[in-house]
Amino acid sequence: MSYPFALPSLGYDHDALEPHIDARTMEIHHGKHHAGYTSNLNAALEGHTDLHSKSVKDLLAGLNDLPEVIRGAIRNNGGGYVNHDLFWDIMTPGGAGAPSGTLAEVIKETFGSLETFKAKLQSTAAGQFGSGWGWLCVDGNGRLSCFSTANQDSPYMQGLTPILGVDVWEHAYYLNYQNRRPDYLAAWWDVVNWDVVASRYSEAGQG
Ligand code: MN
């Protein structure tokens, strides 16, 4: 079943992010884990046709308005769906330099410098107990925040828009890095596409 949501394509080959993220991890992560969240999200929405016109973002932002029987499934699988959609989108082979424009300025204003922000995200994500994500998010006034969430909880649940996120579930790094989550996080910056992060920042401001 692929309705109403389909697994987004990666936009690059499984081995495109090597050596920072290995091909086998990408293959399983996208083809099994993300595919699983997608099919489970669709399964949860089966029989709830009134919800099929909503975006996953809207489903997560309005979680408490959903029927209780599917709330947990939408939280976990809708979160897993959008979190991974963002994750693939903000990575690119070889990365893309550093943030520019307004985003670069706001990062500096908020965190002091890009390096300070990167250190904060790394320590926040490394310190997330168990499975979860590290985030850079923007609120309705263009203000940035950096924090982690557990499991597949999405910042949309708090009314915030994620513009950068790093997956710290073991499935994201264990084949290559085993228990060395900090090493994975340090290497991850080399594949971050700051151009896309900046676009997401601009789009969030317009929305
Ligand atoms: Mn994942």
mmCIF file with all atom_site columns, C-alpha atoms and ligand atoms in Angstrom:
data_model
loop_
_atom_site.group_PDB
_atom_site.id
_atom_site.type_symbol
_atom_site.label_atom_id
_atom_site.label_alt_id
_atom_site.label_comp_id
_atom_site.label_asym_id
_atom_site.label_entity_id
_atom_site.label_seq_id
_atom_site.pdbx_PDB_ins_code
_atom_site.Cartn_x
_atom_site.Cartn_y
_atom_site.Cartn_z
_atom_site.occupancy
_atom_site.B_iso_or_equiv
_atom_site.pdbx_formal_charge
_atom_site.auth_seq_id
_atom_site.auth_comp_id
_atom_site.auth_asym_id
_atom_site.auth_atom_id
_atom_site.pdbx_PDB_model_num
ATOM   1   C  CA . MET A 1 1   ? 0.000   0.000  0.000  1.00 0.00 ? 1   MET A CA 1
ATOM   2   C  CA . SER A 1 2   ? 1.487   3.345  -0.940 1.00 0.00 ? 2   SER A CA 1
ATOM   3   C  CA . TYR A 1 3   ? -1.445  5.645  -0.334 1.00 0.00 ? 3   TYR A CA 1
ATOM   4   C  CA . PRO A 1 4   ? -1.555  8.435  0.776  1.00 0.00 ? 4   PRO A CA 1
ATOM   5   C  CA . PHE A 1 5   ? 2.220   8.695  1.314  1.00 0.00 ? 5   PHE A CA 1
ATOM   6   C  CA . ALA A 1 6   ? 5.076   7.317  -0.780 1.00 0.00 ? 6   ALA A CA 1
ATOM   7   C  CA . LEU A 1 7   ? 8.696   6.744  0.153  1.00 0.00 ? 7   LEU A CA 1
ATOM   8   C  CA . PRO A 1 8   ? 10.650  9.808  -1.053 1.00 0.00 ? 8   PRO A CA 1
ATOM   9   C  CA . SER A 1 9   ? 13.665  9.043  -3.233 1.00 0.00 ? 9   SER A CA 1
ATOM   10  C  CA . LEU A 1 10  ? 17.156  9.706  -1.941 1.00 0.00 ? 10  LEU A CA 1
ATOM   11  C  CA . GLY A 1 11  ? 18.288  11.973 -4.749 1.00 0.00 ? 11  GLY A CA 1
ATOM   12  C  CA . TYR A 1 12  ? 21.751  10.331 -4.800 1.00 0.00 ? 12  TYR A CA 1
ATOM   13  C  CA . ASP A 1 13  ? 23.215  6.841  -4.814 1.00 0.00 ? 13  ASP A CA 1
ATOM   14  C  CA . HIS A 1 14  ? 23.570  4.725  -1.678 1.00 0.00 ? 14  HIS A CA 1
ATOM   15  C  CA . ASP A 1 15  ? 27.352  5.083  -1.789 1.00 0.00 ? 15  ASP A CA 1
ATOM   16  C  CA . ALA A 1 16  ? 27.324  8.829  -2.511 1.00 0.00 ? 16  ALA A CA 1
ATOM   17  C  CA . LEU A 1 17  ? 27.983  9.867  1.088  1.00 0.00 ? 17  LEU A CA 1
ATOM   18  C  CA . GLU A 1 18  ? 30.937  7.542  1.662  1.00 0.00 ? 18  GLU A CA 1
ATOM   19  C  CA . PRO A 1 19  ? 33.206  7.444  3.558  1.00 0.00 ? 19  PRO A CA 1
ATOM   20  C  CA . HIS A 1 20  ? 31.155  9.440  6.082  1.00 0.00 ? 20  HIS A CA 1
ATOM   21  C  CA . ILE A 1 21  ? 28.040  7.283  5.748  1.00 0.00 ? 21  ILE A CA 1
ATOM   22  C  CA . ASP A 1 22  ? 28.526  3.857  4.199  1.00 0.00 ? 22  ASP A CA 1
ATOM   23  C  CA . ALA A 1 23  ? 26.434  2.466  1.347  1.00 0.00 ? 23  ALA A CA 1
ATOM   24  C  CA . ARG A 1 24  ? 25.040  -0.510 3.293  1.00 0.00 ? 24  ARG A CA 1
ATOM   25  C  CA . THR A 1 25  ? 23.793  1.779  6.076  1.00 0.00 ? 25  THR A CA 1
ATOM   26  C  CA . MET A 1 26  ? 22.101  4.038  3.516  1.00 0.00 ? 26  MET A CA 1
ATOM   27  C  CA . GLU A 1 27  ? 20.543  1.067  1.731  1.00 0.00 ? 27  GLU A CA 1
ATOM   28  C  CA . ILE A 1 28  ? 19.019  -0.360 4.921  1.00 0.00 ? 28  ILE A CA 1
ATOM   29  C  CA . HIS A 1 29  ? 18.193  3.043  6.414  1.00 0.00 ? 29  HIS A CA 1
ATOM   30  C  CA . HIS A 1 30  ? 16.264  4.263  3.393  1.00 0.00 ? 30  HIS A CA 1
ATOM   31  C  CA . GLY A 1 31  ? 15.016  0.987  1.935  1.00 0.00 ? 31  GLY A CA 1
ATOM   32  C  CA . LYS A 1 32  ? 13.991  -0.707 5.187  1.00 0.00 ? 32  LYS A CA 1
ATOM   33  C  CA . HIS A 1 33  ? 13.631  1.830  8.010  1.00 0.00 ? 33  HIS A CA 1
ATOM   34  C  CA . HIS A 1 34  ? 12.183  4.785  6.109  1.00 0.00 ? 34  HIS A CA 1
ATOM   35  C  CA . ALA A 1 35  ? 10.107  2.432  3.977  1.00 0.00 ? 35  ALA A CA 1
ATOM   36  C  CA . GLY A 1 36  ? 8.774   0.888  7.185  1.00 0.00 ? 36  GLY A CA 1
ATOM   37  C  CA . TYR A 1 37  ? 7.717   4.225  8.654  1.00 0.00 ? 37  TYR A CA 1
ATOM   38  C  CA . THR A 1 38  ? 6.021   5.042  5.355  1.00 0.00 ? 38  THR A CA 1
ATOM   39  C  CA . SER A 1 39  ? 3.988   1.836  5.145  1.00 0.00 ? 39  SER A CA 1
ATOM   40  C  CA . ASN A 1 40  ? 3.091   1.967  8.847  1.00 0.00 ? 40  ASN A CA 1
ATOM   41  C  CA . LEU A 1 41  ? 1.962   5.595  8.476  1.00 0.00 ? 41  LEU A CA 1
ATOM   42  C  CA . ASN A 1 42  ? -0.254  4.600  5.553  1.00 0.00 ? 42  ASN A CA 1
ATOM   43  C  CA . ALA A 1 43  ? -1.594  1.633  7.499  1.00 0.00 ? 43  ALA A CA 1
ATOM   44  C  CA . ALA A 1 44  ? -2.495  3.899  10.436 1.00 0.00 ? 44  ALA A CA 1
ATOM   45  C  CA . LEU A 1 45  ? -4.391  6.219  8.086  1.00 0.00 ? 45  LEU A CA 1
ATOM   46  C  CA . GLU A 1 46  ? -6.306  3.394  6.437  1.00 0.00 ? 46  GLU A CA 1
ATOM   47  C  CA . GLY A 1 47  ? -9.983  3.884  7.207  1.00 0.00 ? 47  GLY A CA 1
ATOM   48  C  CA . HIS A 1 48  ? -9.395  7.532  8.186  1.00 0.00 ? 48  HIS A CA 1
ATOM   49  C  CA . THR A 1 49  ? -10.012 9.017  4.758  1.00 0.00 ? 49  THR A CA 1
ATOM   50  C  CA . ASP A 1 50  ? -10.915 12.392 6.288  1.00 0.00 ? 50  ASP A CA 1
ATOM   51  C  CA . LEU A 1 51  ? -7.234  12.748 7.199  1.00 0.00 ? 51  LEU A CA 1
ATOM   52  C  CA . HIS A 1 52  ? -5.787  11.865 3.790  1.00 0.00 ? 52  HIS A CA 1
ATOM   53  C  CA . SER A 1 53  ? -5.776  15.470 2.578  1.00 0.00 ? 53  SER A CA 1
ATOM   54  C  CA . LYS A 1 54  ? -3.567  16.572 5.468  1.00 0.00 ? 54  LYS A CA 1
ATOM   55  C  CA . SER A 1 55  ? 0.202   16.862 5.284  1.00 0.00 ? 55  SER A CA 1
ATOM   56  C  CA . VAL A 1 56  ? 2.287   14.886 7.773  1.00 0.00 ? 56  VAL A CA 1
ATOM   57  C  CA . LYS A 1 57  ? 3.399   18.210 9.238  1.00 0.00 ? 57  LYS A CA 1
ATOM   58  C  CA . ASP A 1 58  ? -0.231  19.126 9.946  1.00 0.00 ? 58  ASP A CA 1
ATOM   59  C  CA . LEU A 1 59  ? -0.994  15.683 11.374 1.00 0.00 ? 59  LEU A CA 1
ATOM   60  C  CA . LEU A 1 60  ? 1.940   16.044 13.800 1.00 0.00 ? 60  LEU A CA 1
ATOM   61  C  CA . ALA A 1 61  ? 1.166   19.654 14.723 1.00 0.00 ? 61  ALA A CA 1
ATOM   62  C  CA . GLY A 1 62  ? -2.412  18.613 15.504 1.00 0.00 ? 62  GLY A CA 1
ATOM   63  C  CA . LEU A 1 63  ? -1.628  15.291 17.119 1.00 0.00 ? 63  LEU A CA 1
ATOM   64  C  CA . ASN A 1 64  ? -4.017  15.824 20.026 1.00 0.00 ? 64  ASN A CA 1
ATOM   65  C  CA . ASP A 1 65  ? -6.912  16.324 17.626 1.00 0.00 ? 65  ASP A CA 1
ATOM   66  C  CA . LEU A 1 66  ? -6.423  12.903 16.046 1.00 0.00 ? 66  LEU A CA 1
ATOM   67  C  CA . PRO A 1 67  ? -8.431  9.867  17.108 1.00 0.00 ? 67  PRO A CA 1
ATOM   68  C  CA . GLU A 1 68  ? -6.689  8.367  20.132 1.00 0.00 ? 68  GLU A CA 1
ATOM   69  C  CA . VAL A 1 69  ? -6.469  4.947  18.498 1.00 0.00 ? 69  VAL A CA 1
ATOM   70  C  CA . ILE A 1 70  ? -4.029  6.204  15.820 1.00 0.00 ? 70  ILE A CA 1
ATOM   71  C  CA . ARG A 1 71  ? -2.282  8.982  17.767 1.00 0.00 ? 71  ARG A CA 1
ATOM   72  C  CA . GLY A 1 72  ? 0.719   6.894  18.814 1.00 0.00 ? 72  GLY A CA 1
ATOM   73  C  CA . ALA A 1 73  ? 1.155   5.378  15.361 1.00 0.00 ? 73  ALA A CA 1
ATOM   74  C  CA . ILE A 1 74  ? 1.057   8.818  13.690 1.00 0.00 ? 74  ILE A CA 1
ATOM   75  C  CA . ARG A 1 75  ? 3.489   10.238 16.237 1.00 0.00 ? 75  ARG A CA 1
ATOM   76  C  CA . ASN A 1 76  ? 6.014   7.437  15.641 1.00 0.00 ? 76  ASN A CA 1
ATOM   77  C  CA . ASN A 1 77  ? 5.559   6.749  11.938 1.00 0.00 ? 77  ASN A CA 1
ATOM   78  C  CA . GLY A 1 78  ? 4.552   10.227 10.778 1.00 0.00 ? 78  GLY A CA 1
ATOM   79  C  CA . GLY A 1 79  ? 7.548   11.523 12.713 1.00 0.00 ? 79  GLY A CA 1
ATOM   80  C  CA . GLY A 1 80  ? 9.755   8.851  11.169 1.00 0.00 ? 80  GLY A CA 1
ATOM   81  C  CA . TYR A 1 81  ? 8.416   9.751  7.736  1.00 0.00 ? 81  TYR A CA 1
ATOM   82  C  CA . VAL A 1 82  ? 9.132   13.508 7.856  1.00 0.00 ? 82  VAL A CA 1
ATOM   83  C  CA . ASN A 1 83  ? 12.313  13.245 9.909  1.00 0.00 ? 83  ASN A CA 1
ATOM   84  C  CA . HIS A 1 84  ? 13.962  11.007 7.326  1.00 0.00 ? 84  HIS A CA 1
ATOM   85  C  CA . ASP A 1 85  ? 12.569  13.049 4.435  1.00 0.00 ? 85  ASP A CA 1
ATOM   86  C  CA . LEU A 1 86  ? 14.423  16.052 5.858  1.00 0.00 ? 86  LEU A CA 1
ATOM   87  C  CA . PHE A 1 87  ? 17.534  14.015 6.674  1.00 0.00 ? 87  PHE A CA 1
ATOM   88  C  CA . TRP A 1 88  ? 18.061  12.813 3.068  1.00 0.00 ? 88  TRP A CA 1
ATOM   89  C  CA . ASP A 1 89  ? 17.278  16.269 1.736  1.00 0.00 ? 89  ASP A CA 1
ATOM   90  C  CA . ILE A 1 90  ? 19.851  18.145 3.814  1.00 0.00 ? 90  ILE A CA 1
ATOM   91  C  CA . MET A 1 91  ? 22.716  15.837 2.859  1.00 0.00 ? 91  MET A CA 1
ATOM   92  C  CA . THR A 1 92  ? 24.705  15.846 -0.381 1.00 0.00 ? 92  THR A CA 1
ATOM   93  C  CA . PRO A 1 93  ? 27.905  14.201 -1.570 1.00 0.00 ? 93  PRO A CA 1
ATOM   94  C  CA . GLY A 1 94  ? 30.795  16.359 -0.432 1.00 0.00 ? 94  GLY A CA 1
ATOM   95  C  CA . GLY A 1 95  ? 28.518  18.661 1.545  1.00 0.00 ? 95  GLY A CA 1
ATOM   96  C  CA . ALA A 1 96  ? 27.948  22.296 0.710  1.00 0.00 ? 96  ALA A CA 1
ATOM   97  C  CA . GLY A 1 97  ? 30.284  24.616 2.553  1.00 0.00 ? 97  GLY A CA 1
ATOM   98  C  CA . ALA A 1 98  ? 28.769  26.803 5.204  1.00 0.00 ? 98  ALA A CA 1
ATOM   99  C  CA . PRO A 1 99  ? 25.494  28.653 5.678  1.00 0.00 ? 99  PRO A CA 1
ATOM   100 C  CA . SER A 1 100 ? 25.166  31.963 3.879  1.00 0.00 ? 100 SER A CA 1
ATOM   101 C  CA . GLY A 1 101 ? 22.853  34.969 3.911  1.00 0.00 ? 101 GLY A CA 1
ATOM   102 C  CA . THR A 1 102 ? 20.286  35.516 6.644  1.00 0.00 ? 102 THR A CA 1
ATOM   103 C  CA . LEU A 1 103 ? 20.731  32.047 8.121  1.00 0.00 ? 103 LEU A CA 1
ATOM   104 C  CA . ALA A 1 104 ? 24.466  32.643 8.618  1.00 0.00 ? 104 ALA A CA 1
ATOM   105 C  CA . GLU A 1 105 ? 23.702  35.917 10.404 1.00 0.00 ? 105 GLU A CA 1
ATOM   106 C  CA . VAL A 1 106 ? 21.020  34.416 12.645 1.00 0.00 ? 106 VAL A CA 1
ATOM   107 C  CA . ILE A 1 107 ? 23.245  31.470 13.588 1.00 0.00 ? 107 ILE A CA 1
ATOM   108 C  CA . LYS A 1 108 ? 25.932  33.942 14.620 1.00 0.00 ? 108 LYS A CA 1
ATOM   109 C  CA . GLU A 1 109 ? 23.472  36.087 16.585 1.00 0.00 ? 109 GLU A CA 1
ATOM   110 C  CA . THR A 1 110 ? 21.940  33.070 18.316 1.00 0.00 ? 110 THR A CA 1
ATOM   111 C  CA . PHE A 1 111 ? 24.927  30.870 19.051 1.00 0.00 ? 111 PHE A CA 1
ATOM   112 C  CA . GLY A 1 112 ? 27.918  33.230 18.752 1.00 0.00 ? 112 GLY A CA 1
ATOM   113 C  CA . SER A 1 113 ? 29.460  31.486 15.773 1.00 0.00 ? 113 SER A CA 1
ATOM   114 C  CA . LEU A 1 114 ? 28.927  28.581 13.383 1.00 0.00 ? 114 LEU A CA 1
ATOM   115 C  CA . GLU A 1 115 ? 31.533  26.552 15.277 1.00 0.00 ? 115 GLU A CA 1
ATOM   116 C  CA . THR A 1 116 ? 29.731  27.149 18.569 1.00 0.00 ? 116 THR A CA 1
ATOM   117 C  CA . PHE A 1 117 ? 26.458  26.013 17.027 1.00 0.00 ? 117 PHE A CA 1
ATOM   118 C  CA . LYS A 1 118 ? 28.066  22.876 15.594 1.00 0.00 ? 118 LYS A CA 1
ATOM   119 C  CA . ALA A 1 119 ? 29.598  22.014 18.968 1.00 0.00 ? 119 ALA A CA 1
ATOM   120 C  CA . LYS A 1 120 ? 26.218  22.544 20.649 1.00 0.00 ? 120 LYS A CA 1
ATOM   121 C  CA . LEU A 1 121 ? 24.367  20.314 18.193 1.00 0.00 ? 121 LEU A CA 1
ATOM   122 C  CA . GLN A 1 122 ? 27.034  17.622 18.481 1.00 0.00 ? 122 GLN A CA 1
ATOM   123 C  CA . SER A 1 123 ? 26.949  17.592 22.282 1.00 0.00 ? 123 SER A CA 1
ATOM   124 C  CA . THR A 1 124 ? 23.133  17.730 22.330 1.00 0.00 ? 124 THR A CA 1
ATOM   125 C  CA . ALA A 1 125 ? 22.801  14.849 19.857 1.00 0.00 ? 125 ALA A CA 1
ATOM   126 C  CA . ALA A 1 126 ? 25.594  12.829 21.471 1.00 0.00 ? 126 ALA A CA 1
ATOM   127 C  CA . GLY A 1 127 ? 23.877  13.280 24.836 1.00 0.00 ? 127 GLY A CA 1
ATOM   128 C  CA . GLN A 1 128 ? 20.432  12.163 23.687 1.00 0.00 ? 128 GLN A CA 1
ATOM   129 C  CA . PHE A 1 129 ? 19.877  9.002  25.737 1.00 0.00 ? 129 PHE A CA 1
ATOM   130 C  CA . GLY A 1 130 ? 18.871  6.119  23.491 1.00 0.00 ? 130 GLY A CA 1
ATOM   131 C  CA . SER A 1 131 ? 17.330  6.763  20.093 1.00 0.00 ? 131 SER A CA 1
ATOM   132 C  CA . GLY A 1 132 ? 16.419  10.194 18.782 1.00 0.00 ? 132 GLY A CA 1
ATOM   133 C  CA . TRP A 1 133 ? 17.409  13.224 16.774 1.00 0.00 ? 133 TRP A CA 1
ATOM   134 C  CA . GLY A 1 134 ? 19.402  16.434 17.130 1.00 0.00 ? 134 GLY A CA 1
ATOM   135 C  CA . TRP A 1 135 ? 17.756  19.517 15.621 1.00 0.00 ? 135 TRP A CA 1
ATOM   136 C  CA . LEU A 1 136 ? 18.145  23.075 14.456 1.00 0.00 ? 136 LEU A CA 1
ATOM   137 C  CA . CYS A 1 137 ? 14.647  24.573 14.323 1.00 0.00 ? 137 CYS A CA 1
ATOM   138 C  CA . VAL A 1 138 ? 13.015  27.882 13.550 1.00 0.00 ? 138 VAL A CA 1
ATOM   139 C  CA . ASP A 1 139 ? 9.886   29.372 15.122 1.00 0.00 ? 139 ASP A CA 1
ATOM   140 C  CA . GLY A 1 140 ? 7.290   31.673 13.550 1.00 0.00 ? 140 GLY A CA 1
ATOM   141 C  CA . ASN A 1 141 ? 9.473   34.717 14.225 1.00 0.00 ? 141 ASN A CA 1
ATOM   142 C  CA . GLY A 1 142 ? 12.595  33.348 12.573 1.00 0.00 ? 142 GLY A CA 1
ATOM   143 C  CA . ARG A 1 143 ? 14.249  32.501 15.889 1.00 0.00 ? 143 ARG A CA 1
ATOM   144 C  CA . LEU A 1 144 ? 16.512  29.450 16.022 1.00 0.00 ? 144 LEU A CA 1
ATOM   145 C  CA . SER A 1 145 ? 16.732  26.755 18.654 1.00 0.00 ? 145 SER A CA 1
ATOM   146 C  CA . CYS A 1 146 ? 18.885  23.651 19.054 1.00 0.00 ? 146 CYS A CA 1
ATOM   147 C  CA . PHE A 1 147 ? 17.691  20.611 21.001 1.00 0.00 ? 147 PHE A CA 1
ATOM   148 C  CA . SER A 1 148 ? 17.150  16.878 20.744 1.00 0.00 ? 148 SER A CA 1
ATOM   149 C  CA . THR A 1 149 ? 14.037  14.729 20.711 1.00 0.00 ? 149 THR A CA 1
ATOM   150 C  CA . ALA A 1 150 ? 13.533  11.088 21.675 1.00 0.00 ? 150 ALA A CA 1
ATOM   151 C  CA . ASN A 1 151 ? 12.510  8.325  19.278 1.00 0.00 ? 151 ASN A CA 1
ATOM   152 C  CA . GLN A 1 152 ? 10.849  9.808  16.159 1.00 0.00 ? 152 GLN A CA 1
ATOM   153 C  CA . ASP A 1 153 ? 9.297   12.817 17.903 1.00 0.00 ? 153 ASP A CA 1
ATOM   154 C  CA . SER A 1 154 ? 9.180   15.712 15.458 1.00 0.00 ? 154 SER A CA 1
ATOM   155 C  CA . PRO A 1 155 ? 9.685   19.417 16.211 1.00 0.00 ? 155 PRO A CA 1
ATOM   156 C  CA . TYR A 1 156 ? 6.393   19.980 14.345 1.00 0.00 ? 156 TYR A CA 1
ATOM   157 C  CA . MET A 1 157 ? 4.717   18.551 17.456 1.00 0.00 ? 157 MET A CA 1
ATOM   158 C  CA . GLN A 1 158 ? 5.961   21.686 19.281 1.00 0.00 ? 158 GLN A CA 1
ATOM   159 C  CA . GLY A 1 159 ? 4.965   24.058 16.501 1.00 0.00 ? 159 GLY A CA 1
ATOM   160 C  CA . LEU A 1 160 ? 8.575   24.454 15.356 1.00 0.00 ? 160 LEU A CA 1
ATOM   161 C  CA . THR A 1 161 ? 9.971   23.909 11.873 1.00 0.00 ? 161 THR A CA 1
ATOM   162 C  CA . PRO A 1 162 ? 13.075  21.709 11.645 1.00 0.00 ? 162 PRO A CA 1
ATOM   163 C  CA . ILE A 1 163 ? 15.630  22.984 9.123  1.00 0.00 ? 163 ILE A CA 1
ATOM   164 C  CA . LEU A 1 164 ? 18.509  20.668 10.028 1.00 0.00 ? 164 LEU A CA 1
ATOM   165 C  CA . GLY A 1 165 ? 18.349  17.325 11.795 1.00 0.00 ? 165 GLY A CA 1
ATOM   166 C  CA . VAL A 1 166 ? 20.711  14.482 12.514 1.00 0.00 ? 166 VAL A CA 1
ATOM   167 C  CA . ASP A 1 167 ? 19.529  10.949 13.159 1.00 0.00 ? 167 ASP A CA 1
ATOM   168 C  CA . VAL A 1 168 ? 21.198  9.390  16.201 1.00 0.00 ? 168 VAL A CA 1
ATOM   169 C  CA . TRP A 1 169 ? 19.363  6.078  16.180 1.00 0.00 ? 169 TRP A CA 1
ATOM   170 C  CA . GLU A 1 170 ? 21.980  3.322  16.115 1.00 0.00 ? 170 GLU A CA 1
ATOM   171 C  CA . HIS A 1 171 ? 20.641  2.217  12.713 1.00 0.00 ? 171 HIS A CA 1
ATOM   172 C  CA . ALA A 1 172 ? 22.030  5.502  11.319 1.00 0.00 ? 172 ALA A CA 1
ATOM   173 C  CA . TYR A 1 173 ? 25.667  4.784  12.182 1.00 0.00 ? 173 TYR A CA 1
ATOM   174 C  CA . TYR A 1 174 ? 26.301  1.450  13.878 1.00 0.00 ? 174 TYR A CA 1
ATOM   175 C  CA . LEU A 1 175 ? 27.685  -0.528 10.903 1.00 0.00 ? 175 LEU A CA 1
ATOM   176 C  CA . ASN A 1 176 ? 30.447  2.009  10.335 1.00 0.00 ? 176 ASN A CA 1
ATOM   177 C  CA . TYR A 1 177 ? 30.923  3.616  13.743 1.00 0.00 ? 177 TYR A CA 1
ATOM   178 C  CA . GLN A 1 178 ? 29.614  0.996  16.219 1.00 0.00 ? 178 GLN A CA 1
ATOM   179 C  CA . ASN A 1 179 ? 29.264  2.751  19.587 1.00 0.00 ? 179 ASN A CA 1
ATOM   180 C  CA . ARG A 1 180 ? 31.183  5.856  18.488 1.00 0.00 ? 180 ARG A CA 1
ATOM   181 C  CA . ARG A 1 181 ? 28.260  8.221  18.067 1.00 0.00 ? 181 ARG A CA 1
ATOM   182 C  CA . PRO A 1 182 ? 30.443  11.337 18.540 1.00 0.00 ? 182 PRO A CA 1
ATOM   183 C  CA . ASP A 1 183 ? 32.682  10.230 15.632 1.00 0.00 ? 183 ASP A CA 1
ATOM   184 C  CA . TYR A 1 184 ? 29.646  9.838  13.375 1.00 0.00 ? 184 TYR A CA 1
ATOM   185 C  CA . LEU A 1 185 ? 28.403  13.284 14.406 1.00 0.00 ? 185 LEU A CA 1
ATOM   186 C  CA . ALA A 1 186 ? 31.776  14.913 13.741 1.00 0.00 ? 186 ALA A CA 1
ATOM   187 C  CA . ALA A 1 187 ? 32.010  13.306 10.281 1.00 0.00 ? 187 ALA A CA 1
ATOM   188 C  CA . TRP A 1 188 ? 28.406  14.115 9.413  1.00 0.00 ? 188 TRP A CA 1
ATOM   189 C  CA . TRP A 1 189 ? 29.132  17.826 8.883  1.00 0.00 ? 189 TRP A CA 1
ATOM   190 C  CA . ASP A 1 190 ? 31.098  16.865 5.761  1.00 0.00 ? 190 ASP A CA 1
ATOM   191 C  CA . VAL A 1 191 ? 27.884  15.857 3.983  1.00 0.00 ? 191 VAL A CA 1
ATOM   192 C  CA . VAL A 1 192 ? 25.545  18.603 5.231  1.00 0.00 ? 192 VAL A CA 1
ATOM   193 C  CA . ASN A 1 193 ? 24.015  20.647 2.433  1.00 0.00 ? 193 ASN A CA 1
ATOM   194 C  CA . TRP A 1 194 ? 23.854  24.135 3.924  1.00 0.00 ? 194 TRP A CA 1
ATOM   195 C  CA . ASP A 1 195 ? 22.214  25.474 0.753  1.00 0.00 ? 195 ASP A CA 1
ATOM   196 C  CA . VAL A 1 196 ? 19.153  23.336 1.471  1.00 0.00 ? 196 VAL A CA 1
ATOM   197 C  CA . VAL A 1 197 ? 19.194  24.240 5.171  1.00 0.00 ? 197 VAL A CA 1
ATOM   198 C  CA . ALA A 1 198 ? 19.233  27.931 4.190  1.00 0.00 ? 198 ALA A CA 1
ATOM   199 C  CA . SER A 1 199 ? 16.332  27.385 1.778  1.00 0.00 ? 199 SER A CA 1
ATOM   200 C  CA . ARG A 1 200 ? 14.357  25.657 4.491  1.00 0.00 ? 200 ARG A CA 1
ATOM   201 C  CA . TYR A 1 201 ? 15.037  28.600 6.796  1.00 0.00 ? 201 TYR A CA 1
ATOM   202 C  CA . SER A 1 202 ? 13.766  31.070 4.193  1.00 0.00 ? 202 SER A CA 1
ATOM   203 C  CA . GLU A 1 203 ? 10.674  28.982 3.421  1.00 0.00 ? 203 GLU A CA 1
ATOM   204 C  CA . ALA A 1 204 ? 9.819   28.659 7.111  1.00 0.00 ? 204 ALA A CA 1
ATOM   205 C  CA . GLY A 1 205 ? 9.905   32.468 7.406  1.00 0.00 ? 205 GLY A CA 1
ATOM   206 C  CA . GLN A 1 206 ? 7.448   32.827 4.566  1.00 0.00 ? 206 GLN A CA 1
ATOM   207 C  CA . GLY A 1 207 ? 5.091   30.219 5.979  1.00 0.00 ? 207 GLY A CA 1
HETATM 208 MN MN . MN  B 2 .   ? 16.679  6.638  10.983 1.00 0.00 ? 1   MN  B MN 1
#
